[in-house]
mmCIF file of N, CA and C in Angstrom:
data_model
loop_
_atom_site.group_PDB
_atom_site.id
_atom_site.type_symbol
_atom_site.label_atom_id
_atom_site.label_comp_id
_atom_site.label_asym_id
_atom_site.label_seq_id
_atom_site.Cartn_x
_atom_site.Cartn_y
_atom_site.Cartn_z
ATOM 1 N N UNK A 11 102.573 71.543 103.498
ATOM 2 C CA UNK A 11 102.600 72.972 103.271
ATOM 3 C C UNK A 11 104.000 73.364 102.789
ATOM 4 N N UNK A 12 104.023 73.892 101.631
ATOM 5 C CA UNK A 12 105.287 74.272 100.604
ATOM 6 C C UNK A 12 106.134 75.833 101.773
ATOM 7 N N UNK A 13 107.355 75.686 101.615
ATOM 8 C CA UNK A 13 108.062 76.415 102.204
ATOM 9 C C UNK A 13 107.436 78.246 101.711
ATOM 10 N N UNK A 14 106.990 78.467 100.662
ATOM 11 C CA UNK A 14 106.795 79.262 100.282
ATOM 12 C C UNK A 14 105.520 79.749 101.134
ATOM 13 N N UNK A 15 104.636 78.909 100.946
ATOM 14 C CA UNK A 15 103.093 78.958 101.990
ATOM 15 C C UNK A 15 103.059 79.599 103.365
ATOM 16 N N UNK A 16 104.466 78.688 103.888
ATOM 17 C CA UNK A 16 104.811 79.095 105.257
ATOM 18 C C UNK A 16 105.363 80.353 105.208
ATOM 19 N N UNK A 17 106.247 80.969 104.405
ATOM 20 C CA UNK A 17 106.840 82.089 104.314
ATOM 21 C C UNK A 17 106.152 83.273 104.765
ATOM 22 N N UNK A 18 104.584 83.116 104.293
ATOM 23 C CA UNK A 18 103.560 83.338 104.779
ATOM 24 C C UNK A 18 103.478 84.209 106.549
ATOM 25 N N UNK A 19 103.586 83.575 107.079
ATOM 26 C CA UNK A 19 103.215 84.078 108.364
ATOM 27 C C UNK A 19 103.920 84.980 109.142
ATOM 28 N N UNK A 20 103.014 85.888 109.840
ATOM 29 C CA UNK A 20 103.846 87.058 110.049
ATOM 30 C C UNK A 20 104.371 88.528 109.511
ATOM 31 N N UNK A 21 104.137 87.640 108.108
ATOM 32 C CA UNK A 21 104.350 88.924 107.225
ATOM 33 C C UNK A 21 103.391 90.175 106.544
ATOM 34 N N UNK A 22 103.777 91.269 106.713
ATOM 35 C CA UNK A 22 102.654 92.425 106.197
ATOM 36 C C UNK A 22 101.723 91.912 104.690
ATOM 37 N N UNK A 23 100.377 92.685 104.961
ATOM 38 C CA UNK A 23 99.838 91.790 103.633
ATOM 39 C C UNK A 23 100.447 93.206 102.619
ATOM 40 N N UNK A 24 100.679 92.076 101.360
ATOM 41 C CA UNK A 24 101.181 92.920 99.971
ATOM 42 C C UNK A 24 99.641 93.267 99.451
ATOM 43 N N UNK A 25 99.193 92.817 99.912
ATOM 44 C CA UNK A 25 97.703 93.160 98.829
ATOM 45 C C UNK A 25 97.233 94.497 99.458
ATOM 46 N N UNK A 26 97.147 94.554 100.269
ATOM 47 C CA UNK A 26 96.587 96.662 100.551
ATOM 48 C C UNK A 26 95.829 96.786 100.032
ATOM 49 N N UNK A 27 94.595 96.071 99.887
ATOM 50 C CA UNK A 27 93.322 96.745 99.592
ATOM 51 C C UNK A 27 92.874 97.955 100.021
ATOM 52 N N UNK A 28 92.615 98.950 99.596
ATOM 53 C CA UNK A 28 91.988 100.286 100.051
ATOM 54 C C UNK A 28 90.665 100.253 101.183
ATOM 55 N N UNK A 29 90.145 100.436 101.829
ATOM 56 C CA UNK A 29 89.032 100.114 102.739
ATOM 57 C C UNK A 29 89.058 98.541 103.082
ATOM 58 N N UNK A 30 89.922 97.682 103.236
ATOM 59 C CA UNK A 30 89.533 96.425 102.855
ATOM 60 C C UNK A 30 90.664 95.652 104.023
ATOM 61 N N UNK A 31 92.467 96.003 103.695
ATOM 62 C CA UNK A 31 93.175 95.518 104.672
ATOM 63 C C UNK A 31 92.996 95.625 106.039
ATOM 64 N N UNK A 32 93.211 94.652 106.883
ATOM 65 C CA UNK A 32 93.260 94.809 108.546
ATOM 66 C C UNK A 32 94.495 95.102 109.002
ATOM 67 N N UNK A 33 95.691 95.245 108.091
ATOM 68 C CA UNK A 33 96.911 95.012 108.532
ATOM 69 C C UNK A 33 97.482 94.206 110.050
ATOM 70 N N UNK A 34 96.432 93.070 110.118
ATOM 71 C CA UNK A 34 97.161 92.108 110.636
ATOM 72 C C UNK A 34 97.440 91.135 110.415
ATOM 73 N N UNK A 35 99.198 91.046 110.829
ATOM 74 C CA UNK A 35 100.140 90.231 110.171
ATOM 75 C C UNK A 35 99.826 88.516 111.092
ATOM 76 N N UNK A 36 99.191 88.743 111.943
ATOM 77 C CA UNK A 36 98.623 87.367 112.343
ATOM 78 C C UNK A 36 97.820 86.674 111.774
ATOM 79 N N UNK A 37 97.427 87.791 110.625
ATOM 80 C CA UNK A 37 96.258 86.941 109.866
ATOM 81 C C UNK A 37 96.509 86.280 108.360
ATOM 82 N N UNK A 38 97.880 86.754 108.214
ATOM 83 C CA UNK A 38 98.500 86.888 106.648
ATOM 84 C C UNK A 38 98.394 85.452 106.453
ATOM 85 N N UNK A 39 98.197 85.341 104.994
ATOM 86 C CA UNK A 39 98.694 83.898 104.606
ATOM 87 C C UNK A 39 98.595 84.141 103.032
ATOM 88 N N UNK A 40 99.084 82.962 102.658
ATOM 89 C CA UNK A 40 99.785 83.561 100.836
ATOM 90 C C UNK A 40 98.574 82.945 100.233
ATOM 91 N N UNK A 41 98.076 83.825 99.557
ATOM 92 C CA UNK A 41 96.917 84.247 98.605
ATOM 93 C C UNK A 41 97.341 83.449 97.204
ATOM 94 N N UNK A 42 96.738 82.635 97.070
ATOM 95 C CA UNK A 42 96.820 82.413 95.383
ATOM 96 C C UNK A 42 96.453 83.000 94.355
ATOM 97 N N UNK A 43 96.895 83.573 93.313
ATOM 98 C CA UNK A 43 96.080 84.506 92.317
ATOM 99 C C UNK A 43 96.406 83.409 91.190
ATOM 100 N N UNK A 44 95.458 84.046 90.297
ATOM 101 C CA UNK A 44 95.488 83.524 88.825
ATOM 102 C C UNK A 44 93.781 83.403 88.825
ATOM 103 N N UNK A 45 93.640 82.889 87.656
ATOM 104 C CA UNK A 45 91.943 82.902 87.066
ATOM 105 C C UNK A 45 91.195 81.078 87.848
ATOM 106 N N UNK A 46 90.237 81.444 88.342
ATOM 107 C CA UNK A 46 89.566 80.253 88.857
ATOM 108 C C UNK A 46 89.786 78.974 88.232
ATOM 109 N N UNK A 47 90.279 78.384 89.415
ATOM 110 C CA UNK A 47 90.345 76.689 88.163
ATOM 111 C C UNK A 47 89.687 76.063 88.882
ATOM 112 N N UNK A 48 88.928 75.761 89.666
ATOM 113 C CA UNK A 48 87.816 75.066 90.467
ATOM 114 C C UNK A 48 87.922 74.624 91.663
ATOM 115 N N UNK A 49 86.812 73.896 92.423
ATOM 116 C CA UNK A 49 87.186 73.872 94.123
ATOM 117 C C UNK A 49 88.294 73.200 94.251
ATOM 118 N N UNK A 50 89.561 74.027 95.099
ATOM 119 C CA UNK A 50 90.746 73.185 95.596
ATOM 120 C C UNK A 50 91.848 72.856 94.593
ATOM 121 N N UNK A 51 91.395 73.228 93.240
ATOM 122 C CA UNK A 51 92.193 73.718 92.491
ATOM 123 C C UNK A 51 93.107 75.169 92.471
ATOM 124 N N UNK A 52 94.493 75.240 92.493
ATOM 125 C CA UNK A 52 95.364 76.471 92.913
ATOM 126 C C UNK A 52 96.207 76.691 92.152
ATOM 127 N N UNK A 53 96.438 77.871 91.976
ATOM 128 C CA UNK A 53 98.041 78.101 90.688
ATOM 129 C C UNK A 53 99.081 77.950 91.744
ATOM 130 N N UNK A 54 100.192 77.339 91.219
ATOM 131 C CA UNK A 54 100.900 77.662 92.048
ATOM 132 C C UNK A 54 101.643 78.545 92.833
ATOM 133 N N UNK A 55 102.149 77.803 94.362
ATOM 134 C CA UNK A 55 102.544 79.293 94.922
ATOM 135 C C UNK A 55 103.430 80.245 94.581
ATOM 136 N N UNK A 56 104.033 80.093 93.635
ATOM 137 C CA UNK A 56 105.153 81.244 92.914
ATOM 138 C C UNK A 56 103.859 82.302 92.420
ATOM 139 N N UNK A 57 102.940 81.729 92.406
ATOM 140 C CA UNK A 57 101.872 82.944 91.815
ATOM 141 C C UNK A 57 100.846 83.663 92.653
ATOM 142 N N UNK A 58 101.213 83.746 93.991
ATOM 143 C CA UNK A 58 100.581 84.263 95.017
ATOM 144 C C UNK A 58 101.208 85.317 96.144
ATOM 145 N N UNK A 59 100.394 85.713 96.648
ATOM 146 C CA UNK A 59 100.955 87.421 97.770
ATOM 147 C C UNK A 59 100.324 86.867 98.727
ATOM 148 N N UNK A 60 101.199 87.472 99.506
ATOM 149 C CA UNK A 60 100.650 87.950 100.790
ATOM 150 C C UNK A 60 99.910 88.620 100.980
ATOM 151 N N UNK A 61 98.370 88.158 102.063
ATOM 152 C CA UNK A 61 96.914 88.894 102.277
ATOM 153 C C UNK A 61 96.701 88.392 103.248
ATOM 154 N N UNK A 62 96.238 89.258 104.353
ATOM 155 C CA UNK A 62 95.713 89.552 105.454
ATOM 156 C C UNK A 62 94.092 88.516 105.028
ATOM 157 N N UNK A 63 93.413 88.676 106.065
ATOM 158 C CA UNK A 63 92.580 87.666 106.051
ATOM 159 C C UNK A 63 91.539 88.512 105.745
ATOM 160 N N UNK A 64 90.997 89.831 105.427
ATOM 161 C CA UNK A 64 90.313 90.741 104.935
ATOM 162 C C UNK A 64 90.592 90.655 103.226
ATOM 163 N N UNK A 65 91.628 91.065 102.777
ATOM 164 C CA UNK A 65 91.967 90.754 101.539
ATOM 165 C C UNK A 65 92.218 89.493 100.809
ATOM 166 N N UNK A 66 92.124 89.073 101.731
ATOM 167 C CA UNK A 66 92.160 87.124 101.133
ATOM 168 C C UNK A 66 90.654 87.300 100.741
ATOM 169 N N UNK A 67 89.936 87.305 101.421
ATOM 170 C CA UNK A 67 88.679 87.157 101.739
ATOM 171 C C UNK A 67 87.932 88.105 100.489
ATOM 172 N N UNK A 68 88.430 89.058 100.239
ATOM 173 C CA UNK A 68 87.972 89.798 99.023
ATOM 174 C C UNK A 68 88.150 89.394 97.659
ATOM 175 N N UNK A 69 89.942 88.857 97.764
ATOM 176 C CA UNK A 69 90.751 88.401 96.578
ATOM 177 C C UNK A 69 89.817 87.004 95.687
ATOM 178 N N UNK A 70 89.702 86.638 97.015
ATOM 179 C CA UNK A 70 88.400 85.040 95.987
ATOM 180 C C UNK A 70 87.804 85.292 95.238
ATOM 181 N N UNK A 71 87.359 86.228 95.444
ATOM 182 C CA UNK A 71 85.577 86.698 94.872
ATOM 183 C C UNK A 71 86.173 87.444 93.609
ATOM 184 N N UNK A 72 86.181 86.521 92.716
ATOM 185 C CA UNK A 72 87.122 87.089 91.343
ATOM 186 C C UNK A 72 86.049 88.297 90.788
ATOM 187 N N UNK A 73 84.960 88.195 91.147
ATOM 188 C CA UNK A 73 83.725 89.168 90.573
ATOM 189 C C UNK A 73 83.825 90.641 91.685
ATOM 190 N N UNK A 74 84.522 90.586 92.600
ATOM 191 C CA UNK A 74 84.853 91.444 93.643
ATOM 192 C C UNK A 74 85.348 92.874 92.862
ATOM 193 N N UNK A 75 84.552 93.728 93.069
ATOM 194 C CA UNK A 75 85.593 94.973 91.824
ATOM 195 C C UNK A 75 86.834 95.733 93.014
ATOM 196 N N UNK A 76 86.355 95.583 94.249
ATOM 197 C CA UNK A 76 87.404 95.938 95.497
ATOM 198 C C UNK A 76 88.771 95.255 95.193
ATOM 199 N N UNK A 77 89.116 94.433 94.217
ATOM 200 C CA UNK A 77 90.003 93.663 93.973
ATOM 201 C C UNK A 77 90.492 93.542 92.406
ATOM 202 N N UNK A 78 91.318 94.331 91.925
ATOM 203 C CA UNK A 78 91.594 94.449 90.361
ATOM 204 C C UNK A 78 93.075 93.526 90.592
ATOM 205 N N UNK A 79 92.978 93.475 88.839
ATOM 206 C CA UNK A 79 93.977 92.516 88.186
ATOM 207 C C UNK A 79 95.315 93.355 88.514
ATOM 208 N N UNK A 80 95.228 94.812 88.626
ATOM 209 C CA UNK A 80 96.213 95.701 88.923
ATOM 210 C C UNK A 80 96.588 95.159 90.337
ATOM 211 N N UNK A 81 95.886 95.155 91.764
ATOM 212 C CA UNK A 81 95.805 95.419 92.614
ATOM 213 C C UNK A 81 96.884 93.631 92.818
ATOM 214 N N UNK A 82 96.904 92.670 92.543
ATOM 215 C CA UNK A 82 97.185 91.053 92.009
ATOM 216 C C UNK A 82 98.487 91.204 91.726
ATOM 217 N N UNK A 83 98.393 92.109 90.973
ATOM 218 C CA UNK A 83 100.045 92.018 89.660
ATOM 219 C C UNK A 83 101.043 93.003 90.595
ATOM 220 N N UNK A 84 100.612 93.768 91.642
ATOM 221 C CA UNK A 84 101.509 94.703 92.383
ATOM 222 C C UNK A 84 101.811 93.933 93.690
ATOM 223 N N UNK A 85 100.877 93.180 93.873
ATOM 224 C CA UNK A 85 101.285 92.616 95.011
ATOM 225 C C UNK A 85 102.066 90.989 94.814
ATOM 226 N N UNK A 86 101.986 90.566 93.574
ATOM 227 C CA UNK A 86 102.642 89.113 93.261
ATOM 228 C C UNK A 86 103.643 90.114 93.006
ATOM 229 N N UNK A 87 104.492 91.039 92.653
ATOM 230 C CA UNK A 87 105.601 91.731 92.441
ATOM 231 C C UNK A 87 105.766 91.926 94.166
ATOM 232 N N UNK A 88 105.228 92.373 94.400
ATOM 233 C CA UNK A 88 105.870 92.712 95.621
ATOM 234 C C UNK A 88 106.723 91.456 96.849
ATOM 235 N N UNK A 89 105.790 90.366 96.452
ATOM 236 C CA UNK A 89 105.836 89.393 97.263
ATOM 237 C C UNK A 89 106.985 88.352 96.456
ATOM 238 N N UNK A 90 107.006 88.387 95.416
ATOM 239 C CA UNK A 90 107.713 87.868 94.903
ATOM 240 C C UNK A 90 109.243 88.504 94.909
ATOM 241 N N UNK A 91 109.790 89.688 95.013
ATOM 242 C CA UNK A 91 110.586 90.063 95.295
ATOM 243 C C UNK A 91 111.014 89.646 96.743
ATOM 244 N N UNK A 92 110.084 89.650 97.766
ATOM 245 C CA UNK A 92 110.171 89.194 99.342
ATOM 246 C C UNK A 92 110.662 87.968 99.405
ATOM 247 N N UNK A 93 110.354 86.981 98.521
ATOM 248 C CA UNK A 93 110.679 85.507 98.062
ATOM 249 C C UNK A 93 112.243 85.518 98.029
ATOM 250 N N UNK A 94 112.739 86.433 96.787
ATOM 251 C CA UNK A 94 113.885 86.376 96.391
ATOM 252 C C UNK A 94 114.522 86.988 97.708
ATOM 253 N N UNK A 95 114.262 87.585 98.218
ATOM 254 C CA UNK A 95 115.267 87.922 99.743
ATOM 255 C C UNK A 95 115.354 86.899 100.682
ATOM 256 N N UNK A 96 114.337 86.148 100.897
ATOM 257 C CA UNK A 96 114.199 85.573 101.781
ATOM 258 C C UNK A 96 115.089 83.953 101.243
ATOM 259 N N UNK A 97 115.387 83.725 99.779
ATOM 260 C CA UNK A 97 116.069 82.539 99.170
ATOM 261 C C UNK A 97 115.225 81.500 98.965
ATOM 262 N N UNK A 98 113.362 81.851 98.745
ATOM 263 C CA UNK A 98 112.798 80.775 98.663
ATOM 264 C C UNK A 98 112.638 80.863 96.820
ATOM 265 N N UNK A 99 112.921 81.498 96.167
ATOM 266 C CA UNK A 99 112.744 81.627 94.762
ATOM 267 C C UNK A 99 114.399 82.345 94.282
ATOM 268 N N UNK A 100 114.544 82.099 93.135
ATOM 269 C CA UNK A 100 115.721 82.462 92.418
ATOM 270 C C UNK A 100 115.561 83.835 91.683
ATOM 271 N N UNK A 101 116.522 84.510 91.713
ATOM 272 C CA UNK A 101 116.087 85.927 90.540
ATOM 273 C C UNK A 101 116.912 85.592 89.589
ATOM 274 N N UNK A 102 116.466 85.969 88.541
ATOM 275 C CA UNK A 102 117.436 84.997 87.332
ATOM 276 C C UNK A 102 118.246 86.142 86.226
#
């Protein structure tokens, strides 16, 4: 498990789904986004947020409309900035 993965735990989910988050941070774990590449296939974790286990759970389901490309791109910003504080990614 990549340092980034772990970074994971504990932390508020970035994804905030509307009707959808549990906001619990016991449940967080870093969400992979990007377009389906098949079972167990993953983009890497520089390309994933933090999601509660409600929004994880939504985020899969790429056909999910509770879950937009907007909703992805605000929260890999968000989380990715969290990265750069935390010294697991570089800001360049």
């Amino acid at each position: 498990m990549s340092k980034i993965t772990q970074s994971a735990k504990g932390e508020q989910c970035t994804l905030r789904l509307a009707g959808v988050c549990n906001f619990n941070t016991e449940t967080t774990v870093l969400a992979h986004l990007g377009r389906k590449r098949g079972m167990g296939i993953k983009s890497n974790d520089i390309h994933g947020c933090y999601a509660c286990s409600s929004c994880h759970a939504v985020e899969e389901d790429k056909s999910d409309p509770r879950c937009t490309w907007e909703d992805r791109f605000r929260a890999l910003e968000e989380t990715q900035l969290i990265l750069i504080e935390k010294g697991l990614i570089a800001n360049a």
